[in-house]
PDB file of C-alpha atoms and ligand atoms in Angstrom:
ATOM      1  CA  UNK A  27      -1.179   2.158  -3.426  1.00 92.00           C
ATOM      2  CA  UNK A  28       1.291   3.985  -1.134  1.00 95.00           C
ATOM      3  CA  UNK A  29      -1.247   6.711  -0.367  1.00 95.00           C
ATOM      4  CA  UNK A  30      -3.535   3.967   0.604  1.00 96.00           C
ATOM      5  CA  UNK A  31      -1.195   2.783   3.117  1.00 97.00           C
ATOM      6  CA  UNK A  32      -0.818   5.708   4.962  1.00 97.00           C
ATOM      7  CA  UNK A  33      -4.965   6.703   4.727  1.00 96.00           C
ATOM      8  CA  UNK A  34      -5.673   3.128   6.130  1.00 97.00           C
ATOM      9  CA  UNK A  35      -2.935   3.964   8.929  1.00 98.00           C
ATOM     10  CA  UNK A  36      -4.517   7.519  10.063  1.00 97.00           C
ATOM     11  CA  UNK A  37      -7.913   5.779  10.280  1.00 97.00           C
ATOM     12  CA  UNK A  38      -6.864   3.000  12.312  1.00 97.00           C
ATOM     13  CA  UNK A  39      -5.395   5.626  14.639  1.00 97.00           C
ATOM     14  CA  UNK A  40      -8.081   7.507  14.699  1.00 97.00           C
ATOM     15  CA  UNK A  41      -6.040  10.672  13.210  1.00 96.00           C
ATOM     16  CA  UNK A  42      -7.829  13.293  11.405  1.00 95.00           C
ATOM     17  CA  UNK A  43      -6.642  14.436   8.862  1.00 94.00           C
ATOM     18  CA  UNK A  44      -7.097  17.282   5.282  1.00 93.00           C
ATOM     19  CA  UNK A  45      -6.332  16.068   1.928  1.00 93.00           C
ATOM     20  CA  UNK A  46      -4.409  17.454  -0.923  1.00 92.00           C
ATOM     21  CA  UNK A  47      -5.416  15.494  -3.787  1.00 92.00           C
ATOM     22  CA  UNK A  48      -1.940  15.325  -6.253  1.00 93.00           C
ATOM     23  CA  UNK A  49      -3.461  14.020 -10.092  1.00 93.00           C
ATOM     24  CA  UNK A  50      -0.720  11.206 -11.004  1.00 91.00           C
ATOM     25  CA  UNK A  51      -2.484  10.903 -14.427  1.00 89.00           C
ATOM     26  CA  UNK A  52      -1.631  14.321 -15.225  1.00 91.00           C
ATOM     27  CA  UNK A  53       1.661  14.394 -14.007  1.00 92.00           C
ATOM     28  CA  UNK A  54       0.943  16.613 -11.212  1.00 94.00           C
ATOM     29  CA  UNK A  55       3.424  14.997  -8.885  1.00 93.00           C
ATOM     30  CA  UNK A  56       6.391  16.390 -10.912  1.00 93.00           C
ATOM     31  CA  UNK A  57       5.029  20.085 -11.104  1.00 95.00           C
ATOM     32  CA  UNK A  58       7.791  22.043  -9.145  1.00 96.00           C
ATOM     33  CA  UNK A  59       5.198  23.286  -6.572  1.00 95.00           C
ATOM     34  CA  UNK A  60       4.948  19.581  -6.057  1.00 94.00           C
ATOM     35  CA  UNK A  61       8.248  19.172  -5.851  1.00 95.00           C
ATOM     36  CA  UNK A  62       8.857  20.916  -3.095  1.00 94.00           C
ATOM     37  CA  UNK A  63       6.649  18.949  -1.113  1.00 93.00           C
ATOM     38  CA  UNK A  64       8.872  15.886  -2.591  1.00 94.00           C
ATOM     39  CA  UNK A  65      11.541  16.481  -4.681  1.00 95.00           C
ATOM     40  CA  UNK A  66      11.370  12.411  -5.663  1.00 95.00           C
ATOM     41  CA  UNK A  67       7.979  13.233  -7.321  1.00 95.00           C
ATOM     42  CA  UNK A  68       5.930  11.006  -5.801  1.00 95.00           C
ATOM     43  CA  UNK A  69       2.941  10.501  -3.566  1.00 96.00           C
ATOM     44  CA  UNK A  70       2.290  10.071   0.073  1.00 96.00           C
ATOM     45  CA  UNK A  71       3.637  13.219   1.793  1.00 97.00           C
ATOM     46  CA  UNK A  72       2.240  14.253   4.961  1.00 96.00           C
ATOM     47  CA  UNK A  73       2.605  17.289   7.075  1.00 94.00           C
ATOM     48  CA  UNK A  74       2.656  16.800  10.773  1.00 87.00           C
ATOM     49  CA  UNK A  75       4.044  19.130  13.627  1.00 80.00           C
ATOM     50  CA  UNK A  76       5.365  21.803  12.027  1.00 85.00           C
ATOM     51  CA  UNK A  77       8.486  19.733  10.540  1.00 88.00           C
ATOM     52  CA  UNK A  78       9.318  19.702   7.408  1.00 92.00           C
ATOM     53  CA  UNK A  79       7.009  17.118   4.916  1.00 95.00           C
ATOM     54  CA  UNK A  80       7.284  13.318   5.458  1.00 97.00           C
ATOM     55  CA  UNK A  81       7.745  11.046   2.714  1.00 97.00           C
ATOM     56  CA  UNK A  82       8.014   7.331   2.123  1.00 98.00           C
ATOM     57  CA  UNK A  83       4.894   5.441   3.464  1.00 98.00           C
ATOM     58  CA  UNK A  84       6.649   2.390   5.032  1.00 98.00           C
ATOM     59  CA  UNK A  85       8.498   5.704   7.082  1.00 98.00           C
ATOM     60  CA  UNK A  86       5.379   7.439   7.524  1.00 98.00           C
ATOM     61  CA  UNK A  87       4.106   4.542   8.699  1.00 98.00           C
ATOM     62  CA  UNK A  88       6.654   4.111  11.144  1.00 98.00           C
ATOM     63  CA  UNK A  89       6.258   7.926  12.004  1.00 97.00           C
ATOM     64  CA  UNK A  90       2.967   7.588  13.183  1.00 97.00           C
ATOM     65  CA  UNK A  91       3.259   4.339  14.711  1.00 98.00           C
ATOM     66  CA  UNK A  92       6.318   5.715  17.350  1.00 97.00           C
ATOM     67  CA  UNK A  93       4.442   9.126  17.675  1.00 95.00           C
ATOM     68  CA  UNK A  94       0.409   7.759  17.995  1.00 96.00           C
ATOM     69  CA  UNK A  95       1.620   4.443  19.949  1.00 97.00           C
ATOM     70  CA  UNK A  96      -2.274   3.713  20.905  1.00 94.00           C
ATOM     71  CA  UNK A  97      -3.761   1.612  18.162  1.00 96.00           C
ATOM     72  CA  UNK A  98      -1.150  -0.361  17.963  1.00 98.00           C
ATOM     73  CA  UNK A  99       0.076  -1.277  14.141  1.00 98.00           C
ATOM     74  CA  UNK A 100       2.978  -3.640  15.016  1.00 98.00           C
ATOM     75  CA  UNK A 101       3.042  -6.800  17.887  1.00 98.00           C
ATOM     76  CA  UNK A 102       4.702  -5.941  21.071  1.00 97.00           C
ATOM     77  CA  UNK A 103       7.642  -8.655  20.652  1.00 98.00           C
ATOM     78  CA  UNK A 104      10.665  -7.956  18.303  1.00 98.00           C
ATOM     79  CA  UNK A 105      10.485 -11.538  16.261  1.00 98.00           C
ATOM     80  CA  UNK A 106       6.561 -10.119  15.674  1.00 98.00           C
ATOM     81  CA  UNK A 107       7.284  -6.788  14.338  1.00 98.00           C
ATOM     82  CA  UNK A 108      10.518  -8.239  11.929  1.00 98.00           C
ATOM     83  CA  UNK A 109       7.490 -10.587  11.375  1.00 98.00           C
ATOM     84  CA  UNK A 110       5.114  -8.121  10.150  1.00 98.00           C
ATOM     85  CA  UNK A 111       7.842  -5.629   8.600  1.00 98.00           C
ATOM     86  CA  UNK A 112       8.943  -8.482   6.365  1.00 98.00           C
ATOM     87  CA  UNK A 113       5.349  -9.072   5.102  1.00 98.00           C
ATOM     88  CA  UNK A 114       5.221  -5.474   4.389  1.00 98.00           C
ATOM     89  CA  UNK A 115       7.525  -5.595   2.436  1.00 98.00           C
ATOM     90  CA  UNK A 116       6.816  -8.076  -0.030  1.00 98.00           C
ATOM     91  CA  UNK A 117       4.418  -5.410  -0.973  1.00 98.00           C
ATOM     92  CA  UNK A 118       6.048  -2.160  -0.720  1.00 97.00           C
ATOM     93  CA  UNK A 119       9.384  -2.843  -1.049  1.00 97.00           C
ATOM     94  CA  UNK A 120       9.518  -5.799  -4.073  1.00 97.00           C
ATOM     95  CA  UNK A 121       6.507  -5.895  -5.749  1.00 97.00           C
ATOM     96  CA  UNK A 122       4.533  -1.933  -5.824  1.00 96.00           C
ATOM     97  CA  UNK A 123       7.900  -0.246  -7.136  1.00 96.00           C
ATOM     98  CA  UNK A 124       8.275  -1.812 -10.158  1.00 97.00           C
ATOM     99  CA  UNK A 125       4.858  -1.490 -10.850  1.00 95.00           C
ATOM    100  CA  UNK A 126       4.879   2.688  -9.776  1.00 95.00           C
ATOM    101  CA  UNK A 127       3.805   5.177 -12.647  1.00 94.00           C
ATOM    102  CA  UNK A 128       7.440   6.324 -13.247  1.00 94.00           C
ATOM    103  CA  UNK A 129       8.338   2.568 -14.142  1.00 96.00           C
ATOM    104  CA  UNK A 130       5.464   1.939 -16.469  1.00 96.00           C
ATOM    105  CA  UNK A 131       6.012   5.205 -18.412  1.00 95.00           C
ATOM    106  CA  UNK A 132       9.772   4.540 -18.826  1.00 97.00           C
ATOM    107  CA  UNK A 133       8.817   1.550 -20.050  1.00 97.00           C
ATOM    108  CA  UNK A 134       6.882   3.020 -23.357  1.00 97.00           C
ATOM    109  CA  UNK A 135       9.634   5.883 -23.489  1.00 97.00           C
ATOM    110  CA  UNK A 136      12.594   3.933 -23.096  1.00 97.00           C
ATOM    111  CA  UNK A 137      11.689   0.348 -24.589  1.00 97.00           C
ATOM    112  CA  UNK A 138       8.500   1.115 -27.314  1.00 97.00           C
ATOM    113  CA  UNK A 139       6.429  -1.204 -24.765  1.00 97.00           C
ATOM    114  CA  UNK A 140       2.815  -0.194 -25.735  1.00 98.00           C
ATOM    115  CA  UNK A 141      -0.267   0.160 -23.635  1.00 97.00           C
ATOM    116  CA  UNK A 142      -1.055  -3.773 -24.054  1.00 98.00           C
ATOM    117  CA  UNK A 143       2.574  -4.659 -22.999  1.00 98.00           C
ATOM    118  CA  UNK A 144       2.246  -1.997 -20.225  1.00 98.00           C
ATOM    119  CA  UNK A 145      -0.636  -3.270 -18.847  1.00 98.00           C
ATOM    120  CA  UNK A 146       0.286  -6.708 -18.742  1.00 98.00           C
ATOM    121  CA  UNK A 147       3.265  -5.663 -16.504  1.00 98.00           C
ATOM    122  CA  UNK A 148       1.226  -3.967 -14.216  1.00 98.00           C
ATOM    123  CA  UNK A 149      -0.793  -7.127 -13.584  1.00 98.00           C
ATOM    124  CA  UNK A 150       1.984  -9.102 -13.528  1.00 98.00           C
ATOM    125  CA  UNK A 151       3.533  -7.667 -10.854  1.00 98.00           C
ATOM    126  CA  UNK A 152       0.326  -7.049  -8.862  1.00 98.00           C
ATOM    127  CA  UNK A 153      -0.400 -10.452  -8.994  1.00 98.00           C
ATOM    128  CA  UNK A 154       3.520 -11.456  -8.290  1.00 98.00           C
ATOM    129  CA  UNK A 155       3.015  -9.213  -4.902  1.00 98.00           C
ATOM    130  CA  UNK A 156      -0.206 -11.431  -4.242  1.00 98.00           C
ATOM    131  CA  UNK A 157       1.165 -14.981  -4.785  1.00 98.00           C
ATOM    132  CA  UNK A 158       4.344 -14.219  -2.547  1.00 98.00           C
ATOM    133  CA  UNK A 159       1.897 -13.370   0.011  1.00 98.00           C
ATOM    134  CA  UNK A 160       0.015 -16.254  -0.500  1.00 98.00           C
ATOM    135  CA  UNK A 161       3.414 -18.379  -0.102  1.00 98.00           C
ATOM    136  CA  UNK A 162       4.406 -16.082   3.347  1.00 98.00           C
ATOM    137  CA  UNK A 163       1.409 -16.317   5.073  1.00 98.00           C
ATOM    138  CA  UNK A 164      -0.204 -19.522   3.777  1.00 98.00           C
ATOM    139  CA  UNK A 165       0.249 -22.350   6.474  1.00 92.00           C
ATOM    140  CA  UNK A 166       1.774 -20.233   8.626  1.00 98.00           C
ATOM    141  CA  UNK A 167       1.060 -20.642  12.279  1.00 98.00           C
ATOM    142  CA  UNK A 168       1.628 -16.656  12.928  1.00 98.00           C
ATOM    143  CA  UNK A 169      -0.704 -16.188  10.576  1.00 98.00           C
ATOM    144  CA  UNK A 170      -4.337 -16.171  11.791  1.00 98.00           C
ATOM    145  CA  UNK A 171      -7.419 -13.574  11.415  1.00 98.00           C
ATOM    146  CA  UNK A 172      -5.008 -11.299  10.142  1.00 98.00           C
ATOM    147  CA  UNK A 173      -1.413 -11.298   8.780  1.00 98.00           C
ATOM    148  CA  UNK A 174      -0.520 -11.199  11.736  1.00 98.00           C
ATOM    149  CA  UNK A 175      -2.195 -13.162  14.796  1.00 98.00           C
ATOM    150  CA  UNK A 176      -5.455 -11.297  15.353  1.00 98.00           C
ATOM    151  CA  UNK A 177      -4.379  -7.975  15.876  1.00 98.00           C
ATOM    152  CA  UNK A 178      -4.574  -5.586  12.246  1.00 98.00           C
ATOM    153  CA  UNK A 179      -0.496  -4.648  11.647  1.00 98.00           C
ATOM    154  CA  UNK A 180       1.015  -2.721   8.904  1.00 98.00           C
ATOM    155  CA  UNK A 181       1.102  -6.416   6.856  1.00 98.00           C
ATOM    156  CA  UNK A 182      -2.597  -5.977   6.368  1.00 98.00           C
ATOM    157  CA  UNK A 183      -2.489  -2.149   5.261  1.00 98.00           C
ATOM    158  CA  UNK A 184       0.036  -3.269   2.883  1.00 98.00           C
ATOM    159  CA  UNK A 185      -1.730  -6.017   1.650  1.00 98.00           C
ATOM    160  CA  UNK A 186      -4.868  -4.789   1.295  1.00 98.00           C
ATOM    161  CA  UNK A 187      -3.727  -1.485  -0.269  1.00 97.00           C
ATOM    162  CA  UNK A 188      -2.455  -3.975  -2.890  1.00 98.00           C
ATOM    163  CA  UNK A 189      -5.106  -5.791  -3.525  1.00 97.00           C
ATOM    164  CA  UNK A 190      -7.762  -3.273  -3.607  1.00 96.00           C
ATOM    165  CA  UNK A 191      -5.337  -1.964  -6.507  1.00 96.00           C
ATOM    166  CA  UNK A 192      -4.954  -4.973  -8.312  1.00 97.00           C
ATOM    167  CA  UNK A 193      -8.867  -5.636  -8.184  1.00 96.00           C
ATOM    168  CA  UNK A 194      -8.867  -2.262 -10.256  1.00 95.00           C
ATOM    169  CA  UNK A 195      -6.646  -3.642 -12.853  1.00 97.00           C
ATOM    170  CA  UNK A 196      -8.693  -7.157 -13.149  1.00 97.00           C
ATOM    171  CA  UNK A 197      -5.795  -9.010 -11.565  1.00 97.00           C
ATOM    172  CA  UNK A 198      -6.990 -12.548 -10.834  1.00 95.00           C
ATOM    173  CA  UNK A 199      -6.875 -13.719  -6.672  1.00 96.00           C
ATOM    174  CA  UNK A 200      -9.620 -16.320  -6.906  1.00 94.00           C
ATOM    175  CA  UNK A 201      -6.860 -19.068  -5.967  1.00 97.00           C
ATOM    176  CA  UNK A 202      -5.240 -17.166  -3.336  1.00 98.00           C
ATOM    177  CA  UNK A 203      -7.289 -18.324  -0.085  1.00 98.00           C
ATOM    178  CA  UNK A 204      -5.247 -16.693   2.340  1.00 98.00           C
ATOM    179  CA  UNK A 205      -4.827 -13.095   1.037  1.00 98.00           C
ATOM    180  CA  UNK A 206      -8.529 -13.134  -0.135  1.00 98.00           C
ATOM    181  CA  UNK A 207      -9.508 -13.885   3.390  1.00 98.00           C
ATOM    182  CA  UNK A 208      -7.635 -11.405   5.027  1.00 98.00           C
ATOM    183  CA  UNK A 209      -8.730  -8.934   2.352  1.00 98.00           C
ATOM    184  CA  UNK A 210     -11.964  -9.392   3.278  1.00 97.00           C
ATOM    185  CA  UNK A 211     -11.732  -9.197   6.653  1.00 97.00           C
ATOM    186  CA  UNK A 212      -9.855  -5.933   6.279  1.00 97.00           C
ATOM    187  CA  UNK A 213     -12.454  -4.722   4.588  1.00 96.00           C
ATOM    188  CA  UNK A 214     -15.112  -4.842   7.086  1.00 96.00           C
ATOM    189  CA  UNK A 215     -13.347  -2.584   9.233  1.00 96.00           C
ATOM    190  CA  UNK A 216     -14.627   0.829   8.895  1.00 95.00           C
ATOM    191  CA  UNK A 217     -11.088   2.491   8.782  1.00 96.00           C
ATOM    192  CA  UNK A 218     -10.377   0.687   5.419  1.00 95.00           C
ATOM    193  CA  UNK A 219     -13.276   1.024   4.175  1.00 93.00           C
ATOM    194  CA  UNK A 220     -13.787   4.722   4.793  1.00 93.00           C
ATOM    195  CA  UNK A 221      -9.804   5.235   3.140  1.00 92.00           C
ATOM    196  CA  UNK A 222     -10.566   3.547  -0.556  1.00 90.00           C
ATOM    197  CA  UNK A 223      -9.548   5.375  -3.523  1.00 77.00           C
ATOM    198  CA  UNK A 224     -13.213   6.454  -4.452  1.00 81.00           C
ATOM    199  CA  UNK A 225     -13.391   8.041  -1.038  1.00 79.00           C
ATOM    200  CA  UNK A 226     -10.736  10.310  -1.344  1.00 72.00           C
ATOM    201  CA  UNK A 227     -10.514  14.081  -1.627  1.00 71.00           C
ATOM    202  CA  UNK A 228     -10.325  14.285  -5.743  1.00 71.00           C
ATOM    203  CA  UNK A 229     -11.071  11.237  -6.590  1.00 72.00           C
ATOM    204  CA  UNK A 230     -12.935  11.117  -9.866  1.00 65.00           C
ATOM    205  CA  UNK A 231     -16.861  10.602  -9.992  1.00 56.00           C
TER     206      UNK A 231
HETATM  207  N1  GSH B   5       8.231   3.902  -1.962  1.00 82.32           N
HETATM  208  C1  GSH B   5       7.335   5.020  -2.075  1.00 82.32           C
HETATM  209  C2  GSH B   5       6.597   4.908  -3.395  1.00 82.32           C
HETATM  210  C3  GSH B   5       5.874   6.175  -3.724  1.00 82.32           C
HETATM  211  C4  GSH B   5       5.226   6.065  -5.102  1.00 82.32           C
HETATM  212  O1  GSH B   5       5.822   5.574  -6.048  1.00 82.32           O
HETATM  213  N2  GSH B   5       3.976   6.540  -5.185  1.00 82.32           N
HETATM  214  C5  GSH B   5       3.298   6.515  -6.436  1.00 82.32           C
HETATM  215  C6  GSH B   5       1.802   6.437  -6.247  1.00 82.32           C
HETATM  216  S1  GSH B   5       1.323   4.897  -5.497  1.00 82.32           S
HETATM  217  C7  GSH B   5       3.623   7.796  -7.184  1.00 82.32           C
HETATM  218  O2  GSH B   5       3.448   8.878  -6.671  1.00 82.32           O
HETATM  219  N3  GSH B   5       4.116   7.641  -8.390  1.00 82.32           N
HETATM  220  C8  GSH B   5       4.414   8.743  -9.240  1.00 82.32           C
HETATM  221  C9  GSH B   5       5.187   8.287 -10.423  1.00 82.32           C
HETATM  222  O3  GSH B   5       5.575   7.109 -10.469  1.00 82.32           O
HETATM  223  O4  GSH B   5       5.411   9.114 -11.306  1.00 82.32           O
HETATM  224  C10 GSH B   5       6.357   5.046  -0.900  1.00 82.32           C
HETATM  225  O5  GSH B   5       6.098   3.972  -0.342  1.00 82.32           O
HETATM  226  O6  GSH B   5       5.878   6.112  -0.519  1.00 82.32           O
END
């Protein structure tokens, strides 16, 4: 999901970029070469400039936004971008971390919860991060072709990285109107399109 952000982000900027797949399933983000890429173990980093790696998507986000201004990812007044930044969050700050690998693992360690119970957490929160979109963006005059008036914004990279996610894990969106829409219209742009998890470097068969 986080990954996804910052893919969709590069496209829409028209960055290019080289991929270095990391294999979560296999525990690859917690091998120490990994590590010192990100010694939190976790997936996006990015390398750009010479500086040392850049972690934390929302921040990467951020990163490229201030350094690649063209392409615009967040509305030129300040109530707009607190606007889209609290939309964003919903996503990346409330709902995806409690939902991250590390959780769902501790989860089985620490608590006996087996795959069953896992899974149904996973969904649960997927879904959670869906319906409080629904409820922020639903009825909502700012709201329009996009999260965000008509313009794509980092609410619709973080909602769509979400959703394409949850679709993978069966999770149910049939009643959300608003998010489904804006899904779909995210969709149809090539730069999400060309960033989905079956097109990335590594990404199995
Ligand atoms: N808040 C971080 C979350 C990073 C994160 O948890 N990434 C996941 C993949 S979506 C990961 O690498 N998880 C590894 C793990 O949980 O062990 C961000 O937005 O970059």
């Amino acid at each position: 999901v986080a990954t996804l952000r910052v893919r969709f982000a590069l496209n829409l900027k028209g960055l290019a970029y080289e991929e270095i797949p990391v294999d979560l399933a296999h525990g690859a983000q917690c091998d120490p070469e990994f590590l010192l890429v990100n010694p939190q173990g976790a997936v996006p980093a990015i390398a750009a400039g010479g500086a040392p790696p850049l972690t934390q998507s929302l921040a990467i986000l951020e990163y490229l936004e201030e350094s690649h201004p063209r392409s615009a990812l967040l509305p030129a007044d300040l109530q707009g971008r607190v606007r889209v930044r609290a939309i964003s969050l919903i996503f990346g700050a409330d709902n995806h971390p409690v939902l991250a690998p590390r959780v769902v693992r501790h989860l089985g360690d620490a608590l006996r919860a087996d795959g069953a119970q896992r899974l149904a957490w996973v969904r649960h929160w997927f879904r959670q991060g869906l319906f409080q979109g629904e409820a922020r963006l639903a009825n909502d005059p700012h709201t329009s072709r996009f999260c965000h008036g008509d313009a794509l914004s980092f609410a619709d990279i973080c909602l769509t990285s979400h959703a394409i996610v949850a679709r993978d894990f069966q999770v149910e969106a049939a009643d959300l109107p608003t998010v489904t829409r804006i899904v779909r219209m995210c969709l149809e742009e090539e730069a999400f399109e060309r960033a989905l998890p079956h097109r990335a470097a590594g990404a199995p068969a």
